[in-house]
């Protein structure tokens, strides 16, 4: 019997940037020490910590991981690549590329940011890495510090739904989402866990 596996997905700390930061490498703002202490106390002590290779994820992981093993950062766990939309506000994108922007925000499988990734490419990148990592896990748990889109993609996998059904879901900075692999099925066990929730 294959043991259950818990993945604790943590969204990185805020950056203070208002534009789209997919692959744009910006630092995290780590002034919320109470929430960082909550992450340290809530997450399992015996789990290693895995992160995207982008600075905001690495900064967040280092700020709470304590004595946990911090694994080398992984490019496959980056946010979706917004291409020519990187750094721009959604309002300015709608002004310059209204039709494509509206299709993308309604359902990212129907449009691709110019020069960026399609949702299908993005999902495959993340899913392939998760599958590869699972192949070396023998039960237990892993903590992963990553990004809004990455976490949403894994919720989509667990719920086996269209991404359009999840668009607009909020995933706050620092929040914890726990997905458990039971046999061949992912189960959403906890969503948006924060202090006081």
PDB file of C-alpha atoms in Angstrom:
ATOM      1  CA  UNK A   1       0.000   0.000   0.000  1.00  0.00           C
ATOM      2  CA  UNK A   2       1.380   3.426  -0.990  1.00  0.00           C
ATOM      3  CA  UNK A   3       1.497   5.832   2.002  1.00  0.00           C
ATOM      4  CA  UNK A   4      -0.399   9.114   1.796  1.00  0.00           C
ATOM      5  CA  UNK A   5       1.647  12.192   0.908  1.00  0.00           C
ATOM      6  CA  UNK A   6       0.932  15.734   2.112  1.00  0.00           C
ATOM      7  CA  UNK A   7       1.997  18.767   0.079  1.00  0.00           C
ATOM      8  CA  UNK A   8       1.827  22.027   2.003  1.00  0.00           C
ATOM      9  CA  UNK A   9       1.722  24.780  -0.617  1.00  0.00           C
ATOM     10  CA  UNK A  10       2.654  28.204   0.783  1.00  0.00           C
ATOM     11  CA  UNK A  11       2.221  31.381  -1.219  1.00  0.00           C
ATOM     12  CA  UNK A  12       5.227  33.682  -0.884  1.00  0.00           C
ATOM     13  CA  UNK A  13       5.213  36.972   1.069  1.00  0.00           C
ATOM     14  CA  UNK A  14       4.061  40.186  -0.642  1.00  0.00           C
ATOM     15  CA  UNK A  15       6.410  42.093  -2.912  1.00  0.00           C
ATOM     16  CA  UNK A  16       4.839  45.549  -2.962  1.00  0.00           C
ATOM     17  CA  UNK A  17       4.723  45.393  -6.773  1.00  0.00           C
ATOM     18  CA  UNK A  18       1.386  46.073  -8.454  1.00  0.00           C
ATOM     19  CA  UNK A  19       2.166  44.818 -11.962  1.00  0.00           C
ATOM     20  CA  UNK A  20       2.164  41.211 -13.144  1.00  0.00           C
ATOM     21  CA  UNK A  21       5.196  39.431 -11.731  1.00  0.00           C
ATOM     22  CA  UNK A  22       5.351  36.053 -13.355  1.00  0.00           C
ATOM     23  CA  UNK A  23       9.024  35.456 -14.089  1.00  0.00           C
ATOM     24  CA  UNK A  24      10.018  38.979 -13.014  1.00  0.00           C
ATOM     25  CA  UNK A  25      12.403  38.397 -10.101  1.00  0.00           C
ATOM     26  CA  UNK A  26      11.432  40.742  -7.288  1.00  0.00           C
ATOM     27  CA  UNK A  27      12.221  40.409  -3.564  1.00  0.00           C
ATOM     28  CA  UNK A  28       9.654  39.689  -0.865  1.00  0.00           C
ATOM     29  CA  UNK A  29       8.749  42.106   1.924  1.00  0.00           C
ATOM     30  CA  UNK A  30       9.241  40.135   5.140  1.00  0.00           C
ATOM     31  CA  UNK A  31       8.093  42.557   7.829  1.00  0.00           C
ATOM     32  CA  UNK A  32       5.167  40.419   9.043  1.00  0.00           C
ATOM     33  CA  UNK A  33       7.110  38.477  11.654  1.00  0.00           C
ATOM     34  CA  UNK A  34       3.969  37.189  13.417  1.00  0.00           C
ATOM     35  CA  UNK A  35       2.776  35.441  10.267  1.00  0.00           C
ATOM     36  CA  UNK A  36       6.236  34.010   9.626  1.00  0.00           C
ATOM     37  CA  UNK A  37       6.228  32.660  13.194  1.00  0.00           C
ATOM     38  CA  UNK A  38       2.799  31.155  12.507  1.00  0.00           C
ATOM     39  CA  UNK A  39       4.126  29.376   9.414  1.00  0.00           C
ATOM     40  CA  UNK A  40       7.019  27.956  11.416  1.00  0.00           C
ATOM     41  CA  UNK A  41       4.711  26.704  14.189  1.00  0.00           C
ATOM     42  CA  UNK A  42       1.910  25.384  11.938  1.00  0.00           C
ATOM     43  CA  UNK A  43       3.906  23.542   9.283  1.00  0.00           C
ATOM     44  CA  UNK A  44       5.380  20.097  10.076  1.00  0.00           C
ATOM     45  CA  UNK A  45       8.814  20.216  11.698  1.00  0.00           C
ATOM     46  CA  UNK A  46      10.066  17.121   9.911  1.00  0.00           C
ATOM     47  CA  UNK A  47       9.308  18.302   6.356  1.00  0.00           C
ATOM     48  CA  UNK A  48      11.902  19.592   3.960  1.00  0.00           C
ATOM     49  CA  UNK A  49      11.175  22.918   2.234  1.00  0.00           C
ATOM     50  CA  UNK A  50      11.126  23.257  -1.543  1.00  0.00           C
ATOM     51  CA  UNK A  51      10.856  26.587  -3.375  1.00  0.00           C
ATOM     52  CA  UNK A  52      10.557  28.237  -6.742  1.00  0.00           C
ATOM     53  CA  UNK A  53      13.875  29.706  -7.846  1.00  0.00           C
ATOM     54  CA  UNK A  54      12.419  33.237  -7.841  1.00  0.00           C
ATOM     55  CA  UNK A  55      13.687  35.485  -5.064  1.00  0.00           C
ATOM     56  CA  UNK A  56      10.303  36.182  -3.456  1.00  0.00           C
ATOM     57  CA  UNK A  57       9.745  32.459  -2.845  1.00  0.00           C
ATOM     58  CA  UNK A  58      13.311  31.799  -1.691  1.00  0.00           C
ATOM     59  CA  UNK A  59      13.227  34.797   0.683  1.00  0.00           C
ATOM     60  CA  UNK A  60       9.962  33.618   2.244  1.00  0.00           C
ATOM     61  CA  UNK A  61      11.193  30.062   2.739  1.00  0.00           C
ATOM     62  CA  UNK A  62      14.414  31.193   4.398  1.00  0.00           C
ATOM     63  CA  UNK A  63      12.456  33.466   6.738  1.00  0.00           C
ATOM     64  CA  UNK A  64      10.425  30.671   8.363  1.00  0.00           C
ATOM     65  CA  UNK A  65      12.097  27.329   7.642  1.00  0.00           C
ATOM     66  CA  UNK A  66      14.189  27.271  10.831  1.00  0.00           C
ATOM     67  CA  UNK A  67      15.963  23.928  11.212  1.00  0.00           C
ATOM     68  CA  UNK A  68      14.068  22.309   8.333  1.00  0.00           C
ATOM     69  CA  UNK A  69      16.097  21.154   5.333  1.00  0.00           C
ATOM     70  CA  UNK A  70      15.918  23.800   2.603  1.00  0.00           C
ATOM     71  CA  UNK A  71      16.219  22.048  -0.757  1.00  0.00           C
ATOM     72  CA  UNK A  72      17.755  23.649  -3.861  1.00  0.00           C
ATOM     73  CA  UNK A  73      15.312  26.015  -5.620  1.00  0.00           C
ATOM     74  CA  UNK A  74      13.450  24.762  -8.673  1.00  0.00           C
ATOM     75  CA  UNK A  75      12.749  26.688 -11.893  1.00  0.00           C
ATOM     76  CA  UNK A  76       9.782  24.420 -12.704  1.00  0.00           C
ATOM     77  CA  UNK A  77       7.892  25.881  -9.726  1.00  0.00           C
ATOM     78  CA  UNK A  78       7.953  29.446 -11.075  1.00  0.00           C
ATOM     79  CA  UNK A  79       4.800  31.448 -11.663  1.00  0.00           C
ATOM     80  CA  UNK A  80       3.316  31.441 -15.174  1.00  0.00           C
ATOM     81  CA  UNK A  81       5.374  33.465 -17.659  1.00  0.00           C
ATOM     82  CA  UNK A  82       3.385  36.543 -18.670  1.00  0.00           C
ATOM     83  CA  UNK A  83       5.764  37.397 -21.526  1.00  0.00           C
ATOM     84  CA  UNK A  84       5.233  40.962 -22.781  1.00  0.00           C
ATOM     85  CA  UNK A  85       2.704  41.571 -19.995  1.00  0.00           C
ATOM     86  CA  UNK A  86       5.357  41.201 -17.288  1.00  0.00           C
ATOM     87  CA  UNK A  87       5.466  44.190 -14.944  1.00  0.00           C
ATOM     88  CA  UNK A  88       2.338  45.770 -16.431  1.00  0.00           C
ATOM     89  CA  UNK A  89      -0.898  46.546 -14.599  1.00  0.00           C
ATOM     90  CA  UNK A  90      -3.962  44.556 -15.746  1.00  0.00           C
ATOM     91  CA  UNK A  91      -5.701  47.852 -16.581  1.00  0.00           C
ATOM     92  CA  UNK A  92      -2.946  48.913 -18.990  1.00  0.00           C
ATOM     93  CA  UNK A  93      -2.927  45.457 -20.589  1.00  0.00           C
ATOM     94  CA  UNK A  94      -6.678  45.733 -21.208  1.00  0.00           C
ATOM     95  CA  UNK A  95      -6.157  49.113 -22.826  1.00  0.00           C
ATOM     96  CA  UNK A  96      -3.487  47.863 -25.231  1.00  0.00           C
ATOM     97  CA  UNK A  97      -4.676  44.268 -25.794  1.00  0.00           C
ATOM     98  CA  UNK A  98      -8.293  44.190 -24.604  1.00  0.00           C
ATOM     99  CA  UNK A  99      -9.621  41.135 -26.458  1.00  0.00           C
ATOM    100  CA  UNK A 100      -6.718  38.837 -25.618  1.00  0.00           C
ATOM    101  CA  UNK A 101      -6.570  40.067 -22.004  1.00  0.00           C
ATOM    102  CA  UNK A 102     -10.281  39.510 -21.403  1.00  0.00           C
ATOM    103  CA  UNK A 103     -10.106  36.000 -22.876  1.00  0.00           C
ATOM    104  CA  UNK A 104      -7.081  35.184 -20.711  1.00  0.00           C
ATOM    105  CA  UNK A 105      -8.581  36.422 -17.440  1.00  0.00           C
ATOM    106  CA  UNK A 106     -11.878  34.666 -18.129  1.00  0.00           C
ATOM    107  CA  UNK A 107     -10.169  31.382 -19.010  1.00  0.00           C
ATOM    108  CA  UNK A 108      -6.372  31.201 -19.522  1.00  0.00           C
ATOM    109  CA  UNK A 109      -6.732  28.106 -21.698  1.00  0.00           C
ATOM    110  CA  UNK A 110      -8.255  30.331 -24.407  1.00  0.00           C
ATOM    111  CA  UNK A 111      -5.498  32.935 -24.726  1.00  0.00           C
ATOM    112  CA  UNK A 112      -1.753  33.204 -24.135  1.00  0.00           C
ATOM    113  CA  UNK A 113       0.146  36.334 -23.047  1.00  0.00           C
ATOM    114  CA  UNK A 114       2.259  37.456 -26.023  1.00  0.00           C
ATOM    115  CA  UNK A 115       5.688  35.880 -25.654  1.00  0.00           C
ATOM    116  CA  UNK A 116       4.565  34.007 -22.515  1.00  0.00           C
ATOM    117  CA  UNK A 117       3.243  30.573 -21.588  1.00  0.00           C
ATOM    118  CA  UNK A 118      -0.161  29.099 -22.257  1.00  0.00           C
ATOM    119  CA  UNK A 119      -1.965  27.643 -19.239  1.00  0.00           C
ATOM    120  CA  UNK A 120      -1.477  24.179 -20.733  1.00  0.00           C
ATOM    121  CA  UNK A 121       2.295  24.678 -20.999  1.00  0.00           C
ATOM    122  CA  UNK A 122       2.400  26.039 -17.469  1.00  0.00           C
ATOM    123  CA  UNK A 123       0.345  23.168 -16.010  1.00  0.00           C
ATOM    124  CA  UNK A 124       2.529  20.588 -17.753  1.00  0.00           C
ATOM    125  CA  UNK A 125       5.694  22.220 -16.406  1.00  0.00           C
ATOM    126  CA  UNK A 126       4.425  22.161 -12.822  1.00  0.00           C
ATOM    127  CA  UNK A 127       2.650  18.782 -13.008  1.00  0.00           C
ATOM    128  CA  UNK A 128       5.691  17.071 -14.533  1.00  0.00           C
ATOM    129  CA  UNK A 129       7.899  18.306 -11.707  1.00  0.00           C
ATOM    130  CA  UNK A 130       5.419  17.279  -8.998  1.00  0.00           C
ATOM    131  CA  UNK A 131       5.200  13.803 -10.537  1.00  0.00           C
ATOM    132  CA  UNK A 132       9.000  13.579 -10.720  1.00  0.00           C
ATOM    133  CA  UNK A 133       9.359  14.604  -7.072  1.00  0.00           C
ATOM    134  CA  UNK A 134       6.639  12.189  -5.958  1.00  0.00           C
ATOM    135  CA  UNK A 135       8.579   9.341  -7.534  1.00  0.00           C
ATOM    136  CA  UNK A 136      11.275   9.702  -4.850  1.00  0.00           C
ATOM    137  CA  UNK A 137       8.947  10.330  -1.889  1.00  0.00           C
ATOM    138  CA  UNK A 138       8.068   7.489   0.438  1.00  0.00           C
ATOM    139  CA  UNK A 139       5.055   9.011   2.141  1.00  0.00           C
ATOM    140  CA  UNK A 140       5.374  11.886   4.585  1.00  0.00           C
ATOM    141  CA  UNK A 141       5.127  15.538   3.619  1.00  0.00           C
ATOM    142  CA  UNK A 142       6.816  18.372   1.795  1.00  0.00           C
ATOM    143  CA  UNK A 143       6.476  22.149   2.171  1.00  0.00           C
ATOM    144  CA  UNK A 144       6.554  24.098  -1.090  1.00  0.00           C
ATOM    145  CA  UNK A 145       6.850  27.892  -1.225  1.00  0.00           C
ATOM    146  CA  UNK A 146       5.600  29.068  -4.579  1.00  0.00           C
ATOM    147  CA  UNK A 147       3.149  31.339  -6.391  1.00  0.00           C
ATOM    148  CA  UNK A 148      -0.551  32.025  -6.907  1.00  0.00           C
ATOM    149  CA  UNK A 149      -0.787  30.350 -10.309  1.00  0.00           C
ATOM    150  CA  UNK A 150       1.207  27.301  -9.234  1.00  0.00           C
ATOM    151  CA  UNK A 151      -1.030  26.697  -6.230  1.00  0.00           C
ATOM    152  CA  UNK A 152      -4.169  27.266  -8.306  1.00  0.00           C
ATOM    153  CA  UNK A 153      -2.925  24.756 -10.884  1.00  0.00           C
ATOM    154  CA  UNK A 154      -2.585  22.082  -8.214  1.00  0.00           C
ATOM    155  CA  UNK A 155      -6.024  22.834  -6.802  1.00  0.00           C
ATOM    156  CA  UNK A 156      -7.328  22.409 -10.345  1.00  0.00           C
ATOM    157  CA  UNK A 157      -5.625  19.029 -10.527  1.00  0.00           C
ATOM    158  CA  UNK A 158      -7.198  17.950  -7.229  1.00  0.00           C
ATOM    159  CA  UNK A 159     -10.675  19.131  -8.168  1.00  0.00           C
ATOM    160  CA  UNK A 160     -10.419  17.833 -11.746  1.00  0.00           C
ATOM    161  CA  UNK A 161     -12.194  20.902 -13.053  1.00  0.00           C
ATOM    162  CA  UNK A 162     -11.723  23.549 -15.712  1.00  0.00           C
ATOM    163  CA  UNK A 163      -9.482  26.421 -14.670  1.00  0.00           C
ATOM    164  CA  UNK A 164     -12.283  28.836 -15.585  1.00  0.00           C
ATOM    165  CA  UNK A 165     -14.167  27.499 -12.527  1.00  0.00           C
ATOM    166  CA  UNK A 166     -11.337  28.666 -10.251  1.00  0.00           C
ATOM    167  CA  UNK A 167     -10.561  32.052 -11.777  1.00  0.00           C
ATOM    168  CA  UNK A 168     -11.139  34.729  -9.169  1.00  0.00           C
ATOM    169  CA  UNK A 169     -10.288  32.448  -6.225  1.00  0.00           C
ATOM    170  CA  UNK A 170      -8.185  34.353  -3.727  1.00  0.00           C
ATOM    171  CA  UNK A 171      -4.961  32.839  -2.421  1.00  0.00           C
ATOM    172  CA  UNK A 172      -3.503  35.369   0.032  1.00  0.00           C
ATOM    173  CA  UNK A 173       0.195  35.906   0.598  1.00  0.00           C
ATOM    174  CA  UNK A 174       1.603  33.519   3.226  1.00  0.00           C
ATOM    175  CA  UNK A 175      -1.475  31.262   3.048  1.00  0.00           C
ATOM    176  CA  UNK A 176      -1.155  27.483   3.357  1.00  0.00           C
ATOM    177  CA  UNK A 177      -3.025  25.056   1.104  1.00  0.00           C
ATOM    178  CA  UNK A 178      -2.662  21.358   1.941  1.00  0.00           C
ATOM    179  CA  UNK A 179      -3.182  18.760  -0.760  1.00  0.00           C
ATOM    180  CA  UNK A 180      -2.991  15.075   0.124  1.00  0.00           C
ATOM    181  CA  UNK A 181      -2.277  12.329  -2.381  1.00  0.00           C
ATOM    182  CA  UNK A 182      -4.308   9.257  -1.400  1.00  0.00           C
ATOM    183  CA  UNK A 183      -3.603   6.439  -3.815  1.00  0.00           C
ATOM    184  CA  UNK A 184      -3.881   8.129  -7.201  1.00  0.00           C
ATOM    185  CA  UNK A 185      -6.182  10.945  -6.096  1.00  0.00           C
ATOM    186  CA  UNK A 186      -5.388  14.408  -4.772  1.00  0.00           C
ATOM    187  CA  UNK A 187      -7.647  15.695  -1.987  1.00  0.00           C
ATOM    188  CA  UNK A 188      -7.873  19.355  -0.959  1.00  0.00           C
ATOM    189  CA  UNK A 189      -7.579  19.117   2.834  1.00  0.00           C
ATOM    190  CA  UNK A 190      -6.924  22.746   3.823  1.00  0.00           C
ATOM    191  CA  UNK A 191      -7.252  25.978   1.892  1.00  0.00           C
ATOM    192  CA  UNK A 192      -5.931  29.461   2.672  1.00  0.00           C
ATOM    193  CA  UNK A 193      -4.856  28.693   6.232  1.00  0.00           C
ATOM    194  CA  UNK A 194      -3.643  31.892   7.930  1.00  0.00           C
ATOM    195  CA  UNK A 195      -3.349  33.048  11.559  1.00  0.00           C
ATOM    196  CA  UNK A 196      -6.826  33.208  13.058  1.00  0.00           C
ATOM    197  CA  UNK A 197      -8.472  31.150  10.306  1.00  0.00           C
TER     198      UNK A 197
END
